[in-house]
């Protein structure tokens, strides 16, 4: 089977990851369809839906009424008795309906990525009624393209992750009317899961610490990390606009003042919130707040099923399948594709890289790749699609990524024999290969109290049950199942390297902290797929390039949906830089294109 014949099937497989929507009958007197306490209390349709009984795709009125009856996230978080608090998480203040349904049993959205045995109070039972007014619609992906209505906008942005938000905010601030569409029930995309930070060279925060980082060095290290398969012109833009990207984030209200080092980089270039908090949830909250302040039209449960063009090389809008509204058209003067990568799509990963199909993915469930093929369908060129990155440190058998900043803060990688076996700050592909070369194809991150205190994310890993701890190295070795004498010797040798500021065994460039007590910690880790470097080809103006080598008029792209920026391996910290730098370029140029066309 060729890729071209396989793509429609893959897209359908990807679409099935999203829960099918429910078509609703208009009889407001019925409560027999309700679940749990809603049914017991004889709640009517109007109690939740309002008098009009209308449900928009973002389920706005429903969520407002949920909070009016049950309280907001902060209030609910205070009542939550579970060890893991779903109302106070990295997902932020999302729609209640992402987890809770009035008609069927609630399902924690967390479990798309985690495996929590959450006992949701009043979660109800599965739909009991056989009334035919409630029917399951066909899954998205069916070519049902007859529109029920037509809207218009200056700019439509596909995908509300980091690059989508940045492009939308930038285009709006340049005077464009923007609609931001997200197929999932929550916004944030993979950016919501970003743990480390944003790489940037020659920033004011580096200068304050006496560091004189050079964007030219960022170019060299990014090219080297990508095995020189990157588009060098895109990399130059990434590096030389990276400091401006940090300033842009700060202007929106983000905290990017803390610095740490990521793998493959010779200086502290990764900017993150103070204390080492995960950068993704922080930035997505900032983006959401800024989009709301600007009244940008952000729609969830709204999947783009087709990008429209005039057949003469110019995009004209999109067709959208709304969860409740069905298929409709948005005519637009420019379209920005920020739909993300496909590392959560097992079938697509298996097609391009069969050996990675069965590995765990750190991605959110919507990272399934449709945005790339929607672009290809109207003539966009796809590049480097087989380049799929494996991240070296995912928590054991979970989908939880253990941030590269844990190693950057001083943690060491040891094998099941208790020995270091690789430079912890090498590139992700090399670190992953080194772990997979071990007989057990897994390893341990080992760290001490000082390292734990330097990175608040480690407290989160402790709460998730990923961390073993002990009062001594020997005690930790016993819990890890490794020889105590060997692990003790490994830690002693590393601490001597810290004191000497030189690592004779593995030439680690930076050892910021020793592995010391009073407590010692270990995290069992395995490599798992994390990022797709391939995608839509763009130029330095974020214009989508067609198969004929020319830009497609009015069509822009940014973020993980694109290829060329990272080559064959992405350096940790460069993904956020990518989303901000090229998201800003795409948003600005889309707005300029509209003005020039008038």
Coordinates of C-alpha atoms in Angstrom, one line a residue:
X1 CA 0.0 0.0 0.0
X2 CA 1.4 3.4 -0.9
X3 CA 1.2 6.4 1.5
X4 CA -1.3 8.1 -0.8
X5 CA -3.7 5.2 -0.6
X6 CA -3.1 4.8 3.1
X7 CA -3.6 8.4 4.2
X8 CA -7.5 8.4 4.1
X9 CA -7.6 5.3 6.3
X10 CA -5.0 6.8 8.6
X11 CA -7.0 10.0 9.0
X12 CA -10.1 8.0 9.8
X13 CA -8.1 6.1 12.4
X14 CA -6.9 9.3 13.8
X15 CA -10.4 10.8 13.9
X16 CA -11.7 7.8 15.8
X17 CA -9.5 8.9 18.7
X18 CA -11.9 11.7 19.2
X19 CA -15.2 10.8 20.9
X20 CA -18.1 10.8 18.4
X21 CA -20.6 13.6 19.1
X22 CA -24.2 13.2 20.0
X23 CA -27.2 14.5 18.1
X24 CA -29.8 15.9 20.4
X25 CA -33.5 15.8 20.1
X26 CA -35.3 19.0 21.1
X27 CA -37.8 17.7 23.6
X28 CA -37.0 19.7 26.8
X29 CA -39.4 17.8 29.0
X30 CA -37.5 14.6 28.8
X31 CA -35.0 13.8 31.6
X32 CA -34.9 10.0 31.0
X33 CA -31.8 10.5 29.0
X34 CA -29.9 11.9 32.0
X35 CA -27.3 10.2 34.0
X36 CA -26.5 10.0 37.7
X37 CA -27.6 12.8 40.0
X38 CA -29.0 14.7 37.1
X39 CA -31.5 11.9 36.5
X40 CA -32.2 11.4 40.3
X41 CA -33.0 15.1 40.7
X42 CA -35.2 15.3 37.7
X43 CA -33.1 18.0 36.0
X44 CA -34.8 19.2 32.9
X45 CA -33.0 20.0 29.6
X46 CA -33.6 23.7 30.1
X47 CA -31.8 23.6 33.5
X48 CA -28.6 22.9 31.7
X49 CA -29.1 24.1 28.2
X50 CA -31.2 27.2 28.8
X51 CA -34.5 28.1 27.3
X52 CA -33.3 28.0 23.7
X53 CA -32.0 24.5 24.2
X54 CA -29.3 25.3 21.7
X55 CA -25.8 23.9 22.1
X56 CA -22.9 25.6 20.4
X57 CA -19.8 23.6 19.6
X58 CA -17.8 25.0 22.5
X59 CA -20.8 24.2 24.8
X60 CA -20.6 27.7 26.3
X61 CA -24.0 27.8 28.0
X62 CA -23.6 24.3 29.4
X63 CA -20.3 25.1 31.0
X64 CA -21.6 28.3 32.5
X65 CA -24.6 26.4 34.0
X66 CA -22.3 23.7 35.3
X67 CA -20.3 26.2 37.2
X68 CA -23.4 28.0 38.4
X69 CA -24.7 24.8 40.0
X70 CA -21.5 23.0 41.0
X71 CA -19.0 25.8 41.5
X72 CA -15.8 26.7 39.7
X73 CA -12.5 24.8 39.5
X74 CA -11.1 26.4 42.7
X75 CA -14.1 25.5 44.7
X76 CA -14.3 22.0 43.4
X77 CA -10.6 21.5 43.9
X78 CA -11.0 22.2 47.6
X79 CA -13.6 19.5 47.8
X80 CA -11.7 16.9 45.9
X81 CA -10.5 14.0 48.1
X82 CA -8.6 12.1 45.4
X83 CA -4.8 12.0 45.7
X84 CA -4.6 13.4 42.2
X85 CA -6.8 16.5 42.0
X86 CA -8.3 16.8 38.5
X87 CA -9.7 20.3 39.2
X88 CA -6.2 21.6 39.9
X89 CA -4.0 20.3 37.2
X90 CA -1.6 21.4 34.4
X91 CA -4.6 21.4 32.1
X92 CA -5.8 24.7 33.7
X93 CA -9.3 26.1 33.7
X94 CA -10.9 24.0 30.9
X95 CA -14.5 23.2 29.9
X96 CA -16.4 21.1 32.5
X97 CA -17.8 19.1 29.6
X98 CA -14.4 17.8 28.7
X99 CA -14.9 15.3 31.5
X100 CA -18.5 15.5 32.6
X101 CA -21.6 14.8 30.5
X102 CA -25.2 15.1 31.7
X103 CA -26.3 12.1 29.6
X104 CA -23.5 9.5 30.0
X105 CA -20.9 8.6 32.6
X106 CA -18.2 11.1 33.3
X107 CA -14.7 10.3 32.1
X108 CA -11.6 12.0 33.3
X109 CA -9.8 13.7 30.4
X110 CA -6.6 13.0 32.3
X111 CA -6.9 9.3 31.4
X112 CA -6.1 10.0 27.8
X113 CA -2.5 10.4 29.0
X114 CA -2.5 8.9 32.5
X115 CA -4.1 5.9 34.1
X116 CA -5.8 7.2 37.2
X117 CA -8.5 5.1 39.0
X118 CA -10.5 8.2 39.7
X119 CA -13.8 7.7 41.5
X120 CA -15.7 10.7 40.1
X121 CA -18.6 11.7 42.5
X122 CA -22.0 11.4 40.9
X123 CA -20.4 10.1 37.8
X124 CA -23.6 8.4 36.7
X125 CA -24.1 5.4 34.5
X126 CA -23.9 4.8 30.8
X127 CA -26.9 6.0 28.8
X128 CA -29.8 3.7 29.6
X129 CA -32.5 5.0 27.4
X130 CA -33.1 3.4 24.0
X131 CA -34.9 6.5 22.8
X132 CA -34.0 7.0 19.1
X133 CA -33.8 10.8 19.6
X134 CA -30.3 10.2 20.9
X135 CA -28.1 8.7 18.1
X136 CA -24.4 8.5 17.6
X137 CA -23.2 10.5 14.6
X138 CA -20.6 9.2 12.3
X139 CA -17.0 9.9 13.3
X140 CA -15.3 12.9 11.9
X141 CA -13.5 12.1 8.7
X142 CA -16.6 11.2 6.7
X143 CA -16.6 13.3 3.5
X144 CA -19.8 15.0 4.3
X145 CA -19.0 18.4 2.9
X146 CA -22.4 20.0 2.4
X147 CA -22.3 23.1 4.6
X148 CA -25.2 24.1 6.9
X149 CA -24.0 27.7 7.0
X150 CA -21.3 30.1 5.9
X151 CA -19.3 32.5 8.0
X152 CA -16.4 34.9 7.2
X153 CA -13.2 36.0 8.9
X154 CA -10.0 37.6 7.9
X155 CA -7.8 34.8 9.3
X156 CA -8.7 31.3 10.3
X157 CA -6.2 29.5 12.5
X158 CA -6.3 25.7 12.6
X159 CA -5.2 24.3 16.0
X160 CA -5.2 26.0 19.4
X161 CA -1.8 24.9 20.7
X162 CA 1.0 27.3 21.4
X163 CA 1.7 28.3 17.8
X164 CA -2.0 28.7 17.1
X165 CA -2.5 31.0 20.0
X166 CA 0.6 33.1 19.2
X167 CA -0.5 33.4 15.5
X168 CA -4.0 34.4 16.5
X169 CA -2.9 37.0 19.1
X170 CA -0.4 38.5 16.6
X171 CA -2.9 38.6 13.7
X172 CA -5.5 40.1 15.9
X173 CA -3.2 42.8 17.2
X174 CA -2.4 43.6 13.6
X175 CA -6.0 44.4 13.0
X176 CA -7.4 41.1 11.6
X177 CA -10.6 39.4 12.5
X178 CA -9.5 35.9 13.7
X179 CA -11.2 32.6 14.3
X180 CA -9.1 30.0 16.1
X181 CA -10.4 26.4 15.7
X182 CA -9.5 23.4 17.9
X183 CA -10.8 19.9 17.2
X184 CA -10.4 18.7 20.8
X185 CA -12.6 19.7 23.8
X186 CA -9.8 21.7 25.4
X187 CA -7.1 24.0 24.0
X188 CA -3.4 23.8 24.5
X189 CA -2.3 21.0 22.2
X190 CA 1.2 19.5 22.9
X191 CA 2.3 22.9 24.1
X192 CA 0.2 22.2 27.2
X193 CA 2.5 19.3 28.0
X194 CA 5.8 21.1 27.4
X195 CA 8.0 20.7 30.5
X196 CA 11.3 22.4 29.9
X197 CA 11.4 25.9 28.5
X198 CA 12.1 28.1 25.5
X199 CA 15.6 28.3 24.1
X200 CA 16.8 31.8 23.3
X201 CA 20.1 33.4 22.7
X202 CA 21.4 36.9 23.7
X203 CA 18.4 37.6 26.0
X204 CA 18.3 40.3 28.7
X205 CA 18.0 37.5 31.3
X206 CA 21.3 36.0 30.1
X207 CA 22.9 39.4 30.0
X208 CA 21.9 40.1 33.6
X209 CA 23.8 36.9 34.6
X210 CA 26.9 38.0 32.7
X211 CA 26.2 35.5 29.9
X212 CA 27.0 36.6 26.3
X213 CA 25.2 33.9 24.3
X214 CA 25.5 34.3 20.5
X215 CA 22.6 33.4 18.2
X216 CA 25.2 32.1 15.8
X217 CA 26.1 29.4 18.3
X218 CA 22.4 28.6 18.7
X219 CA 22.3 28.1 14.9
X220 CA 25.4 25.8 15.0
X221 CA 24.1 23.7 17.8
X222 CA 20.6 23.4 16.3
X223 CA 22.1 22.3 13.0
X224 CA 24.4 19.9 14.7
X225 CA 21.5 18.5 16.7
X226 CA 19.5 18.1 13.6
X227 CA 22.4 16.3 11.9
X228 CA 22.7 19.2 9.4
X229 CA 19.4 18.1 7.8
X230 CA 17.6 21.3 8.9
X231 CA 16.8 24.1 6.6
X232 CA 19.6 26.5 7.6
X233 CA 17.6 29.6 6.7
X234 CA 14.7 28.6 9.0
X235 CA 17.2 27.8 11.8
X236 CA 18.8 31.3 11.4
X237 CA 15.3 32.9 11.8
X238 CA 14.7 30.6 14.9
X239 CA 17.9 31.7 16.6
X240 CA 18.1 35.4 15.7
X241 CA 14.4 36.0 16.6
X242 CA 14.5 33.9 19.7
X243 CA 15.3 36.8 22.1
X244 CA 12.4 38.8 20.7
X245 CA 10.2 35.7 21.2
X246 CA 11.1 35.7 24.9
X247 CA 10.3 39.5 25.1
X248 CA 7.0 38.9 23.4
X249 CA 6.1 36.2 26.0
X250 CA 7.0 38.5 28.8
X251 CA 4.9 41.3 27.3
X252 CA 1.9 39.0 27.5
X253 CA 2.6 38.3 31.2
X254 CA 4.8 35.2 31.1
X255 CA 7.6 34.5 33.5
X256 CA 10.7 33.5 31.6
X257 CA 13.4 34.6 34.1
X258 CA 14.9 31.3 35.2
X259 CA 17.7 29.7 33.1
X260 CA 18.8 26.1 32.7
X261 CA 20.7 24.0 30.2
X262 CA 19.1 21.4 27.8
X263 CA 20.9 18.6 26.0
X264 CA 23.1 19.4 23.0
X265 CA 23.6 23.0 24.2
X266 CA 26.8 24.4 25.7
X267 CA 25.2 27.3 27.7
X268 CA 22.2 28.0 29.9
X269 CA 19.8 28.9 27.1
X270 CA 16.5 27.4 28.2
X271 CA 14.3 30.1 29.8
X272 CA 11.5 28.9 32.1
X273 CA 9.4 30.2 35.0
X274 CA 11.1 30.7 38.4
X275 CA 11.6 27.5 40.3
X276 CA 11.5 25.3 37.3
X277 CA 7.7 25.1 36.8
X278 CA 6.7 23.4 33.6
X279 CA 6.7 26.0 30.8
X280 CA 3.7 24.6 28.8
X281 CA 0.8 25.0 31.3
X282 CA 2.2 28.4 32.3
X283 CA 2.3 29.7 28.7
X284 CA -1.1 28.2 27.7
X285 CA -2.7 30.0 30.7
X286 CA -1.1 33.2 29.5
X287 CA -2.3 32.7 25.9
X288 CA -5.8 31.8 27.0
X289 CA -6.0 34.9 29.2
X290 CA -4.7 37.1 26.4
X291 CA -7.0 35.7 23.8
X292 CA -10.0 36.2 26.2
X293 CA -8.9 39.8 26.9
X294 CA -8.9 40.4 23.1
X295 CA -12.3 38.6 22.6
X296 CA -10.7 36.4 20.0
X297 CA -13.2 33.8 18.7
X298 CA -11.8 30.5 20.0
X299 CA -13.8 27.4 19.3
X300 CA -13.3 23.9 20.7
X301 CA -14.9 20.7 19.4
X302 CA -14.4 22.2 15.9
X303 CA -12.5 20.0 13.5
X304 CA -11.3 21.4 10.2
X305 CA -12.2 18.8 7.6
X306 CA -11.1 20.6 4.5
X307 CA -9.0 23.6 3.5
X308 CA -10.6 25.5 0.6
X309 CA -8.9 27.0 -2.4
X310 CA -10.0 28.7 -5.6
X311 CA -8.1 26.2 -7.8
X312 CA -5.7 29.0 -8.8
X313 CA -3.2 28.7 -6.0
X314 CA -4.9 30.7 -3.3
X315 CA -6.7 29.5 -0.1
X316 CA -10.2 30.8 0.5
X317 CA -11.2 29.3 3.8
X318 CA -12.0 26.1 5.6
X319 CA -14.8 23.7 6.2
X320 CA -15.4 22.7 9.8
X321 CA -17.2 19.8 11.4
X322 CA -18.6 21.1 14.7
X323 CA -19.6 18.7 17.4
X324 CA -23.1 20.0 17.5
X325 CA -23.4 22.3 14.5
X326 CA -22.3 19.9 11.8
X327 CA -20.4 20.9 8.7
X328 CA -20.1 24.6 7.9
X329 CA -17.8 26.9 5.9
X330 CA -15.7 29.8 7.0
X331 CA -14.6 32.0 4.1
X332 CA -11.2 33.5 5.0
X333 CA -8.7 35.8 3.3
X334 CA -5.8 33.8 4.9
X335 CA -5.4 30.5 6.7
X336 CA -2.8 29.5 9.2
X337 CA -2.1 25.8 9.8
X338 CA -0.9 25.2 13.3
X339 CA -2.5 21.7 13.8
X340 CA 0.5 20.1 15.3
X341 CA 2.3 16.8 14.7
X342 CA 1.3 13.1 14.7
X343 CA 3.2 11.3 17.4
X344 CA 0.0 10.2 19.1
X345 CA -1.2 8.4 15.9
X346 CA 0.1 4.8 16.2
X347 CA -0.9 3.9 12.6
X348 CA 0.8 6.9 11.0
X349 CA 3.9 6.5 13.2
X350 CA 4.0 2.8 12.2
X351 CA 3.7 3.7 8.5
X352 CA 6.7 6.0 8.5
X353 CA 8.7 4.3 11.3
X354 CA 7.5 0.7 11.9
X355 CA 9.9 0.2 14.8
X356 CA 8.3 3.0 16.7
X357 CA 4.7 2.0 16.4
X358 CA 4.4 0.1 19.7
X359 CA 6.4 2.7 21.8
X360 CA 4.5 4.9 24.2
X361 CA 3.8 8.5 23.1
X362 CA 4.1 11.5 25.4
X363 CA 1.7 13.5 23.2
X364 CA -1.8 14.7 23.9
X365 CA -4.5 12.6 22.1
X366 CA -5.2 15.1 19.4
X367 CA -1.7 15.0 17.9
X368 CA -2.8 12.8 15.0
X369 CA -1.5 14.6 11.9
X370 CA -4.6 15.6 9.9
X371 CA -3.4 19.2 9.5
X372 CA -0.5 18.0 7.4
X373 CA -2.6 16.0 4.9
X374 CA -5.3 18.7 4.7
X375 CA -2.5 21.0 3.5
X376 CA -1.1 18.4 1.2
X377 CA -4.5 17.9 -0.4
X378 CA -4.4 21.5 -1.7
X379 CA -0.9 21.2 -3.0
X380 CA 1.4 21.7 0.0
X381 CA 4.7 19.8 0.0
X382 CA 5.5 17.5 3.0
X383 CA 9.1 16.9 4.0
X384 CA 11.0 14.7 6.5
X385 CA 7.9 12.8 7.5
X386 CA 9.9 9.8 8.6
X387 CA 11.8 11.8 11.2
X388 CA 10.2 10.9 14.5
X389 CA 11.9 11.8 17.7
X390 CA 12.2 9.5 20.7
X391 CA 12.6 11.2 24.0
X392 CA 14.9 9.4 26.3
X393 CA 13.1 9.9 29.6
X394 CA 9.5 8.9 29.9
X395 CA 8.4 7.6 33.3
X396 CA 8.6 3.8 33.2
X397 CA 5.5 2.4 31.6
X398 CA 3.6 5.6 31.7
X399 CA 3.0 8.4 29.1
X400 CA 4.5 11.0 31.4
X401 CA 7.5 12.7 30.1
X402 CA 10.2 13.5 32.6
X403 CA 11.6 16.8 31.6
X404 CA 15.1 17.2 30.2
X405 CA 15.6 20.0 32.7
X406 CA 15.8 17.3 35.4
X407 CA 19.1 16.2 33.8
X408 CA 19.9 19.8 33.2
X409 CA 19.6 20.4 36.9
X410 CA 22.2 17.8 37.6
X411 CA 20.5 14.3 37.6
X412 CA 22.5 11.4 36.2
X413 CA 21.4 8.5 34.1
X414 CA 22.4 5.0 35.4
X415 CA 21.7 1.6 34.0
X416 CA 20.5 -1.5 35.9
X417 CA 24.0 -2.3 36.8
X418 CA 24.2 1.0 38.7
X419 CA 26.6 2.7 36.3
X420 CA 26.5 5.9 34.3
X421 CA 26.6 5.0 30.6
X422 CA 26.1 8.3 28.6
X423 CA 26.6 12.0 28.8
X424 CA 23.3 13.1 30.3
X425 CA 23.3 16.4 28.2
X426 CA 23.9 14.8 24.8
X427 CA 21.2 15.1 22.2
X428 CA 17.9 13.3 22.6
X429 CA 18.5 10.8 19.8
X430 CA 21.9 9.8 21.3
X431 CA 20.6 9.6 24.8
X432 CA 17.7 7.4 23.7
X433 CA 20.0 5.2 21.6
X434 CA 22.2 4.7 24.6
X435 CA 19.3 3.7 26.8
X436 CA 17.9 1.3 24.2
X437 CA 21.4 -0.3 23.9
X438 CA 21.1 -1.4 27.5
X439 CA 19.9 -5.0 28.0
X440 CA 16.7 -3.8 29.8
X441 CA 16.1 -1.0 27.3
X442 CA 15.5 1.3 30.3
X443 CA 17.5 3.2 32.9
X444 CA 17.2 5.3 36.0
X445 CA 17.5 9.0 36.7
X446 CA 19.3 9.4 40.0
X447 CA 19.3 12.7 41.9
X448 CA 19.8 14.2 45.4
X449 CA 18.0 16.7 47.6
X450 CA 19.6 19.8 46.1
X451 CA 18.6 18.8 42.5
X452 CA 15.0 18.0 43.7
X453 CA 14.7 21.4 45.3
X454 CA 15.9 23.2 42.2
X455 CA 13.1 21.8 40.0
X456 CA 9.5 21.9 41.2
X457 CA 8.4 19.5 38.4
X458 CA 10.1 16.7 40.4
X459 CA 7.5 17.2 43.2
X460 CA 4.9 16.5 40.5
X461 CA 6.6 13.2 39.5
X462 CA 6.7 12.3 43.2
X463 CA 2.9 12.9 43.5
X464 CA 2.3 10.8 40.4
X465 CA 4.2 7.9 42.1
X466 CA 7.1 7.8 39.6
X467 CA 9.8 8.5 42.2
X468 CA 11.5 6.2 44.6
X469 CA 13.3 7.7 47.6
X470 CA 15.7 6.7 50.4
X471 CA 17.8 8.2 53.1
X472 CA 21.0 6.8 51.6
X473 CA 22.5 5.8 48.2
X474 CA 22.6 2.2 49.4
X475 CA 18.9 2.3 50.5
X476 CA 18.0 3.8 47.1
X477 CA 20.0 1.0 45.3
X478 CA 18.0 -1.6 47.1
X479 CA 14.7 -0.1 45.9
X480 CA 16.0 0.2 42.4
X481 CA 17.3 -3.3 42.4
X482 CA 20.8 -2.4 41.5
X483 CA 24.1 -3.2 43.3
X484 CA 24.6 -0.8 46.2
X485 CA 28.4 -0.8 46.0
X486 CA 28.3 0.1 42.3
X487 CA 25.7 2.8 42.6
X488 CA 27.6 4.3 45.6
X489 CA 30.8 4.4 43.5
X490 CA 29.0 6.0 40.6
X491 CA 27.6 8.8 42.8
X492 CA 31.0 9.3 44.5
X493 CA 32.7 9.6 41.1
X494 CA 30.1 12.1 39.8
X495 CA 30.4 14.2 42.9
X496 CA 34.1 14.4 42.5
X497 CA 33.5 15.5 38.9
X498 CA 31.3 18.2 40.2
X499 CA 34.0 19.4 42.6
X500 CA 36.6 19.4 39.8
X501 CA 34.2 20.9 37.3
X502 CA 35.3 18.2 34.9
X503 CA 33.7 14.9 33.9
X504 CA 36.6 12.7 32.7
X505 CA 34.2 9.7 32.1
X506 CA 31.6 11.2 29.8
X507 CA 32.6 14.8 29.3
X508 CA 29.4 16.3 30.5
X509 CA 29.7 20.0 29.9
X510 CA 27.8 21.2 32.9
X511 CA 27.5 19.7 36.4
X512 CA 25.5 22.3 38.3
X513 CA 24.9 20.3 41.5
X514 CA 26.1 17.1 43.2
X515 CA 24.0 14.1 43.9
X516 CA 23.8 14.6 47.7
X517 CA 21.5 14.0 50.7
X518 CA 19.8 14.0 53.0
X519 CA 17.4 12.2 50.7
X520 CA 18.2 10.5 47.4
X521 CA 15.7 9.8 44.5
X522 CA 15.4 7.6 41.4
X523 CA 13.0 7.6 38.5
X524 CA 12.7 4.6 36.2
X525 CA 12.7 5.8 32.6
X526 CA 12.3 4.5 29.1
X527 CA 12.5 6.2 25.7
X528 CA 9.2 7.0 24.0
X529 CA 8.1 8.9 20.9
X530 CA 7.8 12.6 21.5
X531 CA 8.0 14.9 18.5
X532 CA 7.6 14.7 14.7
X533 CA 10.2 16.8 12.9
X534 CA 8.6 16.5 9.5
X535 CA 5.5 18.2 8.1
X536 CA 4.5 21.1 5.8
X537 CA 7.3 22.8 4.0
X538 CA 7.5 26.6 4.8
X539 CA 9.8 29.4 4.0
X540 CA 11.3 32.1 6.3
X541 CA 8.0 34.1 6.0
X542 CA 6.0 31.1 7.3
X543 CA 4.4 30.7 3.9
X544 CA 3.4 27.2 2.9
X545 CA 5.4 26.0 0.0
X546 CA 3.6 24.0 -2.7
X547 CA 4.8 20.9 -4.6
X548 CA 5.8 23.3 -7.4
X549 CA 8.2 25.1 -5.1
X550 CA 6.2 28.3 -4.9
X551 CA 4.3 29.7 -1.9
X552 CA 0.6 29.1 -1.8
X553 CA -1.1 32.5 -1.6
X554 CA -2.8 33.3 1.7
X555 CA -1.6 30.0 3.4
X556 CA 0.8 30.0 6.3
X557 CA 1.9 27.5 8.9
X558 CA 3.9 27.3 12.1
X559 CA 4.9 24.8 14.9
X560 CA 5.0 21.0 14.8
X561 CA 2.8 20.8 11.7
X562 CA 5.8 22.1 9.7
X563 CA 9.1 20.5 8.7
X564 CA 12.6 21.8 8.2
X565 CA 13.2 23.7 11.4
X566 CA 14.6 20.8 13.5
X567 CA 16.1 18.5 10.8
X568 CA 16.4 14.9 11.9
X569 CA 16.5 15.6 15.7
X570 CA 15.1 18.4 17.8
X571 CA 17.0 20.0 20.6
X572 CA 15.1 20.2 23.9
X573 CA 13.8 23.8 24.3
X574 CA 13.6 24.5 20.6
X575 CA 10.0 23.5 20.2
X576 CA 8.6 26.4 22.2
X577 CA 10.9 28.7 20.3
X578 CA 9.6 27.3 17.1
X579 CA 5.9 27.9 18.1
X580 CA 6.6 31.5 19.2
X581 CA 9.0 32.7 16.5
X582 CA 7.1 31.2 13.5
X583 CA 3.7 31.7 15.1
X584 CA 4.4 35.4 15.3
X585 CA 5.7 35.5 11.7
X586 CA 2.7 33.6 10.4
X587 CA 0.2 35.8 12.3
X588 CA 1.9 39.0 11.2
X589 CA 2.3 38.0 7.6
X590 CA -1.2 36.8 7.3
X591 CA -2.5 40.1 8.5
X592 CA -0.2 42.0 6.1
X593 CA -1.3 39.8 3.2
X594 CA -4.9 40.7 3.9
X595 CA -4.1 44.4 3.9
X596 CA -2.1 44.2 0.7
X597 CA -5.0 42.4 -1.0
X598 CA -7.5 45.1 -0.3

